[in-house]
Tab-separated table of C-alpha atoms in Angstrom:
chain	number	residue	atom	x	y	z
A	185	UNK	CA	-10.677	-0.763	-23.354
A	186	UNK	CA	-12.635	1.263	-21.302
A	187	UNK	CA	-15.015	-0.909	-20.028
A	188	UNK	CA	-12.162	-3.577	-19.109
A	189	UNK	CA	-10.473	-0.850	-17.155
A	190	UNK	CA	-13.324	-0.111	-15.502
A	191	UNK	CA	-14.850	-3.321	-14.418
A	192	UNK	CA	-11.490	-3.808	-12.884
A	193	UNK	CA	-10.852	-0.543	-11.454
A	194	UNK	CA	-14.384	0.295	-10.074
A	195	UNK	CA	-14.612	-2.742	-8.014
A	196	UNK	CA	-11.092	-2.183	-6.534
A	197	UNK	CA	-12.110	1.598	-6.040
A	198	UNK	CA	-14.774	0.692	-3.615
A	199	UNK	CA	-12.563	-1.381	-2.086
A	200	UNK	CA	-9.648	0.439	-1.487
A	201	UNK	CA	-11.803	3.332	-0.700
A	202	UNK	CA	-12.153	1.380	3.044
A	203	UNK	CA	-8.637	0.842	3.736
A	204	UNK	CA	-8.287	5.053	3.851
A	205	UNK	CA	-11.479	5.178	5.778
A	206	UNK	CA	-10.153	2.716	8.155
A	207	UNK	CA	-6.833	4.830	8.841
A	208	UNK	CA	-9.346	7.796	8.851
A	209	UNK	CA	-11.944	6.213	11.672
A	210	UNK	CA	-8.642	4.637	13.623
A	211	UNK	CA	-7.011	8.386	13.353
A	212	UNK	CA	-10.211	10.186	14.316
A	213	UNK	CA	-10.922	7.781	17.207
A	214	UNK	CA	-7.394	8.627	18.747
A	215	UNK	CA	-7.292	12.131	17.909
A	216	UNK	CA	-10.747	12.567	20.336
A	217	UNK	CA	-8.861	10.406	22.978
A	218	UNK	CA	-7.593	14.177	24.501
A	219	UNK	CA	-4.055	13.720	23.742
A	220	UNK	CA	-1.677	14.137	20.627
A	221	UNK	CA	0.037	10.973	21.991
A	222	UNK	CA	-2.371	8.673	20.766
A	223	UNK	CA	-2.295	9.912	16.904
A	224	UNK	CA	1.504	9.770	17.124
A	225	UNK	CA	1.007	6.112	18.906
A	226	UNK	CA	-1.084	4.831	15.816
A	227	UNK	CA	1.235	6.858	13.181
A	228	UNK	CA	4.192	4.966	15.366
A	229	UNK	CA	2.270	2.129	15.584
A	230	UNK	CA	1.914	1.920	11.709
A	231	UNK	CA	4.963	3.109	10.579
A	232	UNK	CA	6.399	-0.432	12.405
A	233	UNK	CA	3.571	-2.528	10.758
A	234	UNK	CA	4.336	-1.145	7.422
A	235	UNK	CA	7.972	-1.775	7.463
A	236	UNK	CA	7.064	-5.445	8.086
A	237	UNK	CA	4.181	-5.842	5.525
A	238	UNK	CA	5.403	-3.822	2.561
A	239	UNK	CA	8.605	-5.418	2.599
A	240	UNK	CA	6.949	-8.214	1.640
A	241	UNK	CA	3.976	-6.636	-0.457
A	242	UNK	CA	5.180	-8.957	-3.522
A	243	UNK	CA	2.867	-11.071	-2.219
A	244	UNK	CA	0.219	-9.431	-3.922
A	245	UNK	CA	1.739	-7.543	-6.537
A	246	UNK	CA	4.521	-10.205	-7.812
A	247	UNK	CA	1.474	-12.683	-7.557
A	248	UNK	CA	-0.978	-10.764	-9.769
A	249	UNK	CA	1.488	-9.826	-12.664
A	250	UNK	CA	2.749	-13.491	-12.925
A	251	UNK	CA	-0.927	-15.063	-12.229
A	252	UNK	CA	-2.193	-12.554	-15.208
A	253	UNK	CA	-0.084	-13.315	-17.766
A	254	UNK	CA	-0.415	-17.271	-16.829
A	255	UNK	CA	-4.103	-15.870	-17.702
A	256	UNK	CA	-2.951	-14.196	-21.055
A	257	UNK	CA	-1.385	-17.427	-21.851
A	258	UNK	CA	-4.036	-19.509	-20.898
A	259	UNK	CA	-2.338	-21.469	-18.597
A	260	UNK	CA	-4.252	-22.575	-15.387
A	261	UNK	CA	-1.999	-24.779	-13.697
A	262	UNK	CA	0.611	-22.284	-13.885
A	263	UNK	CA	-1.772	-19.521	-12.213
A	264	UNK	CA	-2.382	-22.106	-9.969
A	265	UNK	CA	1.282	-22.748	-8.984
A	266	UNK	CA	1.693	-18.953	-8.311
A	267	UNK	CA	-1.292	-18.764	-5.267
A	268	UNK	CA	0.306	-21.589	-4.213
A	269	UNK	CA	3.912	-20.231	-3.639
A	270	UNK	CA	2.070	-17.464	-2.491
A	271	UNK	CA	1.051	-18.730	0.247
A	272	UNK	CA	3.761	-20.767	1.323
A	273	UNK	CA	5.967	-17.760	1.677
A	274	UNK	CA	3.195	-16.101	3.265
A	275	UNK	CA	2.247	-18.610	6.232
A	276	UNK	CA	6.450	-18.911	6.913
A	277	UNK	CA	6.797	-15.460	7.068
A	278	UNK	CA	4.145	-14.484	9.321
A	279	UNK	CA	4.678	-17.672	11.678
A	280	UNK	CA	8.550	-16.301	12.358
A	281	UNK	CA	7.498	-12.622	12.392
A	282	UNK	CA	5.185	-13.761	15.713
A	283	UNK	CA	8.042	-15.784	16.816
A	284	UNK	CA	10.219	-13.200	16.526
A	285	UNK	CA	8.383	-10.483	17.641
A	286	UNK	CA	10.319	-9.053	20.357
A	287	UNK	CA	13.579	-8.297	18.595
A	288	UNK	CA	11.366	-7.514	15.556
A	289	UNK	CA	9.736	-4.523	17.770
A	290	UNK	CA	13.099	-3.550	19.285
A	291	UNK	CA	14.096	-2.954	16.049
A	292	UNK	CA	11.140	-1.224	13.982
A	293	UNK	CA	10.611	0.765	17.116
A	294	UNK	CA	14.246	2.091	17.141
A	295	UNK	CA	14.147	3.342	13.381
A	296	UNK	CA	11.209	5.935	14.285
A	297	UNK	CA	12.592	8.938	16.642
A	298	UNK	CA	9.161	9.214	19.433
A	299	UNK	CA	8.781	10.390	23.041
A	300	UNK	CA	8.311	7.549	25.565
A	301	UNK	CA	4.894	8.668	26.074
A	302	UNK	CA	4.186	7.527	22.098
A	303	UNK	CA	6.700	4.850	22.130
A	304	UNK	CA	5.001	3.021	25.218
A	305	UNK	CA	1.382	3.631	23.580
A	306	UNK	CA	3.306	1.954	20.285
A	307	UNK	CA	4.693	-1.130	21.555
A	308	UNK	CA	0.892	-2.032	23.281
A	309	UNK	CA	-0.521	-1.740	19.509
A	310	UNK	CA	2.519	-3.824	18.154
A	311	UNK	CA	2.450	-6.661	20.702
A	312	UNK	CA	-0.805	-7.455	20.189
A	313	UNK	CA	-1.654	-6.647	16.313
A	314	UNK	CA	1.569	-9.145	15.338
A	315	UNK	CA	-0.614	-12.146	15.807
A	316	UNK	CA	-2.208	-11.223	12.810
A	317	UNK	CA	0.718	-11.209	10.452
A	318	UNK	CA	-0.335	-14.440	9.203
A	319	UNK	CA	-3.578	-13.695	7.869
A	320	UNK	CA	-2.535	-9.911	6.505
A	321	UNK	CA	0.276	-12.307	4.080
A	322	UNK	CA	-2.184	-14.686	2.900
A	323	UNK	CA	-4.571	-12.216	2.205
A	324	UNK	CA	-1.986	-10.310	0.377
A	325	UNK	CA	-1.268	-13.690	-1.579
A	326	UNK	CA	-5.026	-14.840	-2.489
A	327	UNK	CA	-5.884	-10.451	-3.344
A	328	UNK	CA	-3.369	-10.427	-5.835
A	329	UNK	CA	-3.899	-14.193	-6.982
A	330	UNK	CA	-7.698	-12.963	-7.406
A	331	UNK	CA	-6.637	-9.945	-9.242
A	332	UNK	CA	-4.219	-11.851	-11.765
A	333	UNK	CA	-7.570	-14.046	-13.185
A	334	UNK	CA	-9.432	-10.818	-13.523
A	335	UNK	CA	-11.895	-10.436	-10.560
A	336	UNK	CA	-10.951	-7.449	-8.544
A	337	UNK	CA	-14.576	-7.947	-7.285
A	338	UNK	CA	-13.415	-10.676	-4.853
A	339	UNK	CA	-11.020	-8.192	-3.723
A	340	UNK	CA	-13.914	-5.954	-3.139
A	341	UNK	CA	-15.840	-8.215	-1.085
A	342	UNK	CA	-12.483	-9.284	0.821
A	343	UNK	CA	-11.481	-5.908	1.641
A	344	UNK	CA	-14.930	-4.615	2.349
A	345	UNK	CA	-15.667	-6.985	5.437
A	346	UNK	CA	-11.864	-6.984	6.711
A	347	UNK	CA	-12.720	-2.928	7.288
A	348	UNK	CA	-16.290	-2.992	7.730
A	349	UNK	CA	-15.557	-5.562	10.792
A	350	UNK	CA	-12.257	-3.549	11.888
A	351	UNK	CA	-14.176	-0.308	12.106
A	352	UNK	CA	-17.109	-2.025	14.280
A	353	UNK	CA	-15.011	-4.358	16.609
A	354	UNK	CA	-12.528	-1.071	17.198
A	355	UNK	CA	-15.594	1.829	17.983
A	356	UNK	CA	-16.938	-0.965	20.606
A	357	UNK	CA	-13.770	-2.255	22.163
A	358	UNK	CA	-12.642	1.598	22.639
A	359	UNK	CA	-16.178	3.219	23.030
A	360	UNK	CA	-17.776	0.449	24.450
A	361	UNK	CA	-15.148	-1.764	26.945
A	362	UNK	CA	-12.852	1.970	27.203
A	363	UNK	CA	-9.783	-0.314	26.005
A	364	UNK	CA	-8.502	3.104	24.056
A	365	UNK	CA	-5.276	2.435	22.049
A	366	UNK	CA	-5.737	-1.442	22.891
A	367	UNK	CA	-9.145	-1.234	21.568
A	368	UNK	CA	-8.089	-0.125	18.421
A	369	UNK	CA	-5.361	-3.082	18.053
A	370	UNK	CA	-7.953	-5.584	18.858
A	371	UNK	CA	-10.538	-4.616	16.168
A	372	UNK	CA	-7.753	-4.784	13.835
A	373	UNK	CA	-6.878	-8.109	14.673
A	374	UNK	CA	-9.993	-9.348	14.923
A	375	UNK	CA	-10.700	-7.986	11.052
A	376	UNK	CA	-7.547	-9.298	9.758
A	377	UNK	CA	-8.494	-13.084	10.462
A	378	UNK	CA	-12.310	-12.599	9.281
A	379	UNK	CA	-10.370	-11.481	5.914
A	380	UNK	CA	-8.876	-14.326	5.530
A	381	UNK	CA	-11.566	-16.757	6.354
A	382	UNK	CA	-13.708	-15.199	3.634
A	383	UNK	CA	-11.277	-14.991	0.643
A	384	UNK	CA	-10.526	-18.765	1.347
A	385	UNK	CA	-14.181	-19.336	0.928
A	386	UNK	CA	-14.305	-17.049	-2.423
A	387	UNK	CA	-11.196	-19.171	-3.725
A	388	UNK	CA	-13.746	-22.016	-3.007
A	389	UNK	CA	-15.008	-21.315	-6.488
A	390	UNK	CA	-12.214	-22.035	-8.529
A	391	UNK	CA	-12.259	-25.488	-7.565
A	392	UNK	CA	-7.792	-25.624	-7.518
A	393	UNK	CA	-6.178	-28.374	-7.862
A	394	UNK	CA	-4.145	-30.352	-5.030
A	395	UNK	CA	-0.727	-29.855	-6.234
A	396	UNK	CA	2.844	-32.345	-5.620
A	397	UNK	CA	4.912	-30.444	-3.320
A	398	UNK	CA	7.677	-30.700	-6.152
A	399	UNK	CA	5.587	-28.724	-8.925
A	400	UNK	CA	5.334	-26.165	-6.138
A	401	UNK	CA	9.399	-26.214	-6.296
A	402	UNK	CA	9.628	-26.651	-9.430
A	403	UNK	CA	13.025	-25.132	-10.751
A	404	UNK	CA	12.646	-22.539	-13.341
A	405	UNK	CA	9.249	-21.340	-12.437
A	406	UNK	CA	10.392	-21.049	-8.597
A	407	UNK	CA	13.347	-18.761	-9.880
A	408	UNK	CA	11.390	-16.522	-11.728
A	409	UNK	CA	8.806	-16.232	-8.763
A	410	UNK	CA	11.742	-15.360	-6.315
A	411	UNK	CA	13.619	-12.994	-9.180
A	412	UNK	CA	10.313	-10.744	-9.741
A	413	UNK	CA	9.491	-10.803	-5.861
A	414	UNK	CA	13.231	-9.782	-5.186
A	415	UNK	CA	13.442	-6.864	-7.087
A	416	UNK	CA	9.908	-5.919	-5.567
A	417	UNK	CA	10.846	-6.399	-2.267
A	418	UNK	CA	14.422	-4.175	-2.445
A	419	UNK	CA	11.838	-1.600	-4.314
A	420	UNK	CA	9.804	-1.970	-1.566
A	421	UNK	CA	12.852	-1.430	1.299
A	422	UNK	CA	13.537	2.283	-0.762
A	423	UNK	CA	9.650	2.692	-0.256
A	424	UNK	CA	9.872	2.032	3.211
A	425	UNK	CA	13.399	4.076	4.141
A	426	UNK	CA	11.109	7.246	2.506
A	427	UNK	CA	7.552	6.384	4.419
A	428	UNK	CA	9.742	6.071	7.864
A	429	UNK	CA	12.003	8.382	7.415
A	430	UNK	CA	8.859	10.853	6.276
A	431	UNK	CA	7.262	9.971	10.501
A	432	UNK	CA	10.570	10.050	11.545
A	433	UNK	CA	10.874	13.780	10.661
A	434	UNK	CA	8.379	14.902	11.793
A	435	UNK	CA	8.477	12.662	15.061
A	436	UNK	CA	11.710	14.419	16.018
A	437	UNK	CA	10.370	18.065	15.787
A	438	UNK	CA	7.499	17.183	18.356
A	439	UNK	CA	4.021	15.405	19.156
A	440	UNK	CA	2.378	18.505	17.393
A	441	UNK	CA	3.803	18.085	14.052
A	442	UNK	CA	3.966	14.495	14.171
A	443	UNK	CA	0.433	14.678	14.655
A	444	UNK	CA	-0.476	17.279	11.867
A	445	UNK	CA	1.691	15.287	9.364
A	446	UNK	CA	-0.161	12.015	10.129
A	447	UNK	CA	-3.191	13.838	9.688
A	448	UNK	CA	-2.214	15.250	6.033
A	449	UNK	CA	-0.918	12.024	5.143
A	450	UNK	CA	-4.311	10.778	5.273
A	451	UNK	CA	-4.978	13.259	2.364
A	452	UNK	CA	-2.481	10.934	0.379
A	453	UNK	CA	-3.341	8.074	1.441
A	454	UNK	CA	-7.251	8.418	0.305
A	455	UNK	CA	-6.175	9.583	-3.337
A	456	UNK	CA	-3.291	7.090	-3.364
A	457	UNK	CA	-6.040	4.306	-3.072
A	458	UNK	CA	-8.328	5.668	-4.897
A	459	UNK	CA	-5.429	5.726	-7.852
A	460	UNK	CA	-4.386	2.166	-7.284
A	461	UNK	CA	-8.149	0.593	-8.334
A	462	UNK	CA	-6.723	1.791	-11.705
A	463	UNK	CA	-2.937	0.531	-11.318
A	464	UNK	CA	-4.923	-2.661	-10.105
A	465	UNK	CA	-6.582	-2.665	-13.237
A	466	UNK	CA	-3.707	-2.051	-14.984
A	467	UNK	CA	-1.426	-4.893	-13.452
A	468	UNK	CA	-4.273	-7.396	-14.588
A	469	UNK	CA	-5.014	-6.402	-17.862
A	470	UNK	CA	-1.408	-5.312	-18.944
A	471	UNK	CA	-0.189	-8.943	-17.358
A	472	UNK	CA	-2.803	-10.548	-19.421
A	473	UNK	CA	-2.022	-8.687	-22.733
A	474	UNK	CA	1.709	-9.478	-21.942
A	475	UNK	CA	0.890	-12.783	-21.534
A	476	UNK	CA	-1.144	-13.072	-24.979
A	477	UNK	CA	1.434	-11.596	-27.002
A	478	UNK	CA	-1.178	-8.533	-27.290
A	479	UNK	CA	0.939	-5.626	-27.193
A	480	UNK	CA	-1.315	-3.323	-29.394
A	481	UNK	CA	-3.699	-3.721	-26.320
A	482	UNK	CA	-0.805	-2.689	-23.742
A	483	UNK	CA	-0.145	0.114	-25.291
A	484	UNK	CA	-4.241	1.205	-25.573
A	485	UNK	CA	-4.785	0.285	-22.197
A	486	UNK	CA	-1.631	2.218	-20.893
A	487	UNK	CA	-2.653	5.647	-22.634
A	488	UNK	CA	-6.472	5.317	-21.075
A	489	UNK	CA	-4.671	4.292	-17.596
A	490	UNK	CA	-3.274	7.720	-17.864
A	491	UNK	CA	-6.359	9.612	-19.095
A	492	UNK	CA	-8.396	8.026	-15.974
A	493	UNK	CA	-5.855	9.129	-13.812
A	494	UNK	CA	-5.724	12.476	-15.043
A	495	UNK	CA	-9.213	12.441	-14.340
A	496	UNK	CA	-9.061	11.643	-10.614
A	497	UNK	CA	-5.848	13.770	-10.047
A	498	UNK	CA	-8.327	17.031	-10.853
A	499	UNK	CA	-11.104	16.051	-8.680
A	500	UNK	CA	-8.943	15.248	-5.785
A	501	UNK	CA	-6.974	18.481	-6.218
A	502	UNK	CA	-10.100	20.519	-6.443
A	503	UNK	CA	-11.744	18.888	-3.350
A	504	UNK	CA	-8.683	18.983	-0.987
A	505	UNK	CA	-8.499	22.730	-2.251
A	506	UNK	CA	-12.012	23.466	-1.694
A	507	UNK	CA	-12.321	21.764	1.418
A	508	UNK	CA	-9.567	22.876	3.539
A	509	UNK	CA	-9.762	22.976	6.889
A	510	UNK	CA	-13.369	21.194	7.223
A	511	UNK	CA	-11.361	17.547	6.703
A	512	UNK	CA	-8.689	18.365	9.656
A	513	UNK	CA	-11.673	18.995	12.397
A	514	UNK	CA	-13.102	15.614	11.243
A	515	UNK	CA	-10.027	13.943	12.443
A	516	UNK	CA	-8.898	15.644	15.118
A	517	UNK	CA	-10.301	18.031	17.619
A	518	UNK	CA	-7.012	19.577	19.130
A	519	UNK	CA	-7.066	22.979	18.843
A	520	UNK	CA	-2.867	23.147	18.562
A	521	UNK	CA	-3.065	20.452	15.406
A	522	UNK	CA	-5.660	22.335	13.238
A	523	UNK	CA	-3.626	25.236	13.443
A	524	UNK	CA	-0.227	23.995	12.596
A	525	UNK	CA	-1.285	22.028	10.201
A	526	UNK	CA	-2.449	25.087	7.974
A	527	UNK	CA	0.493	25.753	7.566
A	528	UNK	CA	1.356	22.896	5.373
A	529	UNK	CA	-2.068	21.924	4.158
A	530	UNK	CA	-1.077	23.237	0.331
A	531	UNK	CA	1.760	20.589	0.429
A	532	UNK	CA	-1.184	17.858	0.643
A	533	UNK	CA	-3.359	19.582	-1.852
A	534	UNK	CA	-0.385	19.493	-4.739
A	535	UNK	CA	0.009	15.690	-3.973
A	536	UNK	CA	-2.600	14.459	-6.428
A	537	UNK	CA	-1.479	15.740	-9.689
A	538	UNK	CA	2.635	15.250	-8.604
A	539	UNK	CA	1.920	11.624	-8.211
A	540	UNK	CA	-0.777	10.016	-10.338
A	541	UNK	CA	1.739	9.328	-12.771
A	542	UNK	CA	3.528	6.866	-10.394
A	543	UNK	CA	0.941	5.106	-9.399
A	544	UNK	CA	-0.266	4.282	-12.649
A	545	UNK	CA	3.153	3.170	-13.615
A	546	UNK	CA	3.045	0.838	-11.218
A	547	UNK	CA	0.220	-1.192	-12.429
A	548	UNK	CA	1.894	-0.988	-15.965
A	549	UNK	CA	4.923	-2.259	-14.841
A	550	UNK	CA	4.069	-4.506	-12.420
A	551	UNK	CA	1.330	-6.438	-14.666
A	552	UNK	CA	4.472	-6.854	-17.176
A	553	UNK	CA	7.078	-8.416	-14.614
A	554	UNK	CA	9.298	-5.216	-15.247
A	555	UNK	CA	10.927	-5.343	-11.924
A	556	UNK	CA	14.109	-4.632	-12.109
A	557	UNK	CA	12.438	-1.455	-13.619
A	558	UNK	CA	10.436	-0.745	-10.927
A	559	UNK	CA	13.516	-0.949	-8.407
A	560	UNK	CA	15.368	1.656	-10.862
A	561	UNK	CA	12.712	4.123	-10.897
A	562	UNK	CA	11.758	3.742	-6.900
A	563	UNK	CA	15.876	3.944	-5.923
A	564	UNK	CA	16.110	7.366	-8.304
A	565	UNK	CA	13.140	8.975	-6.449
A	566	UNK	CA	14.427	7.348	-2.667
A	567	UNK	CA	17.616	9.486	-4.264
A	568	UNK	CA	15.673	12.573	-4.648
A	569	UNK	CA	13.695	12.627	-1.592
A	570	UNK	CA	17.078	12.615	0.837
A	571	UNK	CA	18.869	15.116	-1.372
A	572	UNK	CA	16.083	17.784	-0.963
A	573	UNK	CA	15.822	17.210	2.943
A	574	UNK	CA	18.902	16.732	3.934
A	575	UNK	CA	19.818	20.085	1.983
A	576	UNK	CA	16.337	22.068	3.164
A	577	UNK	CA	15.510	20.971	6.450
A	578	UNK	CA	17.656	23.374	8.573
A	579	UNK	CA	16.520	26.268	6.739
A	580	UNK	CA	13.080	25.159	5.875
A	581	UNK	CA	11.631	22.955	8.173
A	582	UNK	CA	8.895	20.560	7.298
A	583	UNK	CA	8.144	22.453	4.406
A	584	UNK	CA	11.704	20.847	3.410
A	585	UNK	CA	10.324	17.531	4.522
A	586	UNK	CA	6.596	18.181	2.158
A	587	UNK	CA	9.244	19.345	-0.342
A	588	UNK	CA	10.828	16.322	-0.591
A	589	UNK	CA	7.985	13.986	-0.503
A	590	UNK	CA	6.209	15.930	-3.136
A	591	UNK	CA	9.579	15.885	-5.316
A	592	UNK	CA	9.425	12.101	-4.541
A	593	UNK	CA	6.279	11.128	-6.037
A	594	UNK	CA	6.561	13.446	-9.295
A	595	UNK	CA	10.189	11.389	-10.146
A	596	UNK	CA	9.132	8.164	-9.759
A	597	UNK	CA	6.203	9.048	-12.300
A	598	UNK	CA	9.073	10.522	-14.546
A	599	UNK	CA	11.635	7.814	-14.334
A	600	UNK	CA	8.805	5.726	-14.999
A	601	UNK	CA	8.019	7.341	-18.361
A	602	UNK	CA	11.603	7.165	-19.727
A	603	UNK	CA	12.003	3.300	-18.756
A	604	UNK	CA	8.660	3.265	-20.604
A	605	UNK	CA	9.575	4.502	-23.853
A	606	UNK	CA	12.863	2.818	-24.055
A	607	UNK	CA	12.028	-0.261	-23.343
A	608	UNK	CA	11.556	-2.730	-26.222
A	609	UNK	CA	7.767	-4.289	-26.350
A	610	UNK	CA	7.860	-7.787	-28.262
């Protein structure tokens, strides 16, 4: 059990390892621009991207717990029907979110509190990184499609160039051409469509089938595609109402501590992909045991989920200790940022062990189709994240804001276990 987690995880490891390096090069190229402004801008910037694209992040999780257990089953044309719903959802969605960008911006831009300075810097990076909305859906579809038949190394190879050519095309437009904040939106872009273009030549390999447009609509498989994606997607709004309320926060109490909490979230964001190559691995194999009948194997492969991500949740805990202040000058050379943000550094360094749990959850539940579980769980943390800061903040600050976040992570993990245990494994 293991080596299946492994193969899985290890390949999506060194894949998701570039997304955080990618927020870490487009943070650190913006934090030596001079001005606090431009980290807010990209924190701003991707605070209205995520809203759009996790909303519909089903795309790759819905499609690799159903394509999995069509694997399980044995079932090819049914893994095939997945991608290819997939996909349809995804090119409609991105075509109206370019059509409708300009109310679309309005809107995201109005949920996060920032100066005009970081607002105007924003709405440059959003106008021209929504043309790739397209490509970031259908990626999203053929990643998790990939994952489902048990080949998280196509997601390595995917995910490798769509960084490796963001992080190139962004140091030259903004070092290079002096494009600055546009720079960095163009590399992006740029990366997003190369992405695409390659995992349509890896799907080349599986030699699909040409489907009738009515076994695409079929009835009863189309409902259950749109009942697991639904309760993904409203999981995915309480996800969302935490991440932008989180930049919010700390947008309203200045460009400082906006700055030193998009910094620190970096912290997160490296372990929390570095934790998902094993809830990746667990989506596939506990979708494929699901979808065998196997549930002997679900339960093995749940309890060495959790000892792996034990594992990591030490490491991580011990390097962010150990390392302190070293990873903030990386990222940033403003004197002002590095100094607040000692203040709250401990608050990144607990992260690791309060949320491991969750994210390994998430791969457990998602390879099984529990939805409607996942929704429960993420609404009950949402839940505990507003109660702490709207009691804490006026007496503590953003430590009531790390407070809550922290509190956040460790209940998901814990409603998580409970649904676990109670539910009934057939």
């Amino acid at each position: 059990m293991n080596r299946k987690i492994l193969s899985l995880a290890i390949p999506s490891i060194v894949a998701n390892i570039t997304t955080p390096l990618l927020g870490l090069v487009d943070t650190a190229i913006t934090g030596h621009m001079g001005s606090a402004v431009y980290i807010g801008a990209i924190a701003v910037g991707g605070v209205m991207f995520n809203m759009l694209y996790w909303l519909f992040g089903f795309l790759r999780g819905g499609t690799s717990g159903l394509a999995a257990q069509a694997y399980g089953a044995g079932d090819r044309d049914a893994s095939d029907m997945v991608l290819y719903r997939s996909l349809a959802v995804a090119a409609t969605v991105g075509l109206a979110m370019i059509l409708l960008q300009w109310p679309l911006g309005y809107i995201l831009r109005s949920f996060v509190d920032s100066d005009p300075a970081t607002a105007r810097l924003a709405d440059r990076y959003f106008s021209i990184l929504i043309y790739g909305a397209p490509a970031v859906l259908a990626t999203y579809a053929l990643s998790g499609w990939f994952l489902g038949m048990q080949n998280s190394r196509m997601l390595m190879v995917t995910s490798i160039v769509i960084n490796t050519v963001n992080i190139v095309a962004s140091l030259a437009f903004v070092y290079g051409l002096g494009w600055q904040i546009e720079g960095v939106a163009c590399g992006t872009l740029i990366a997003q469509w190369t992405g695409l273009a390659v995992g349509v030549l890896l799907l080349r390999r599986y030699r699909l089938h040409r489907p009738a447009i009515g076994d695409i609509l079929r009835g009863g498989e189309l409902k259950r595609f749109f009942r697991v994606n639904f309760d993904m997607m409203l999981r995915t709004v309480c996800l969302i109402a935490v991440t932008v309320w989180f930049t919010r926060a700390g947008a309203s109490q200045g460009a400082v501590i906006l700055a030193v909490n998009t910094l620190l979230m970096q912290l997160f964001l490296l372990f929390s992909y570095m934790m998902d190559g094993f809830a990746y691995a667990g989506e596939a194999l506990v979708g494929r045991f699901t979808g065998s009948r196997d549930i002997a194997s679900l339960h093995l492969c749940v309890k060495r989920l959790f000892m792996w991500g034990a594992i990591w949740a030490g490491l991580f805990t011990a390097l962010y200790f150990c390392g302190g202040e070293g990873f903030l000058k990386i990222l940033s050379s403003d004197r002002d940022v590095i100094a607040a943000s000692s203040d709250y550094y401990l608050w990144a360094v607990s992260v690791p062990f309060a949320g491991f749990a969750a994210f390994a959850w998430d791969g457990v539940f998602i390879g099984a189709t529990l939805t409607r579980q996942l929704l429960v769980s993420m609404a009950g943390a949402m839940a505990v994240f507003f109660i702490i800061y709207l009691t804490l903040f006026r007496s503590m600050g953003n430590h009531a804001l790390w407070l809550a976040f922290v509190s956040y992570l460790f209940a998901r993990g814990a409603i998580q276990t409970w649904l676990y245990y109670n539910h009934k494994w057939e």
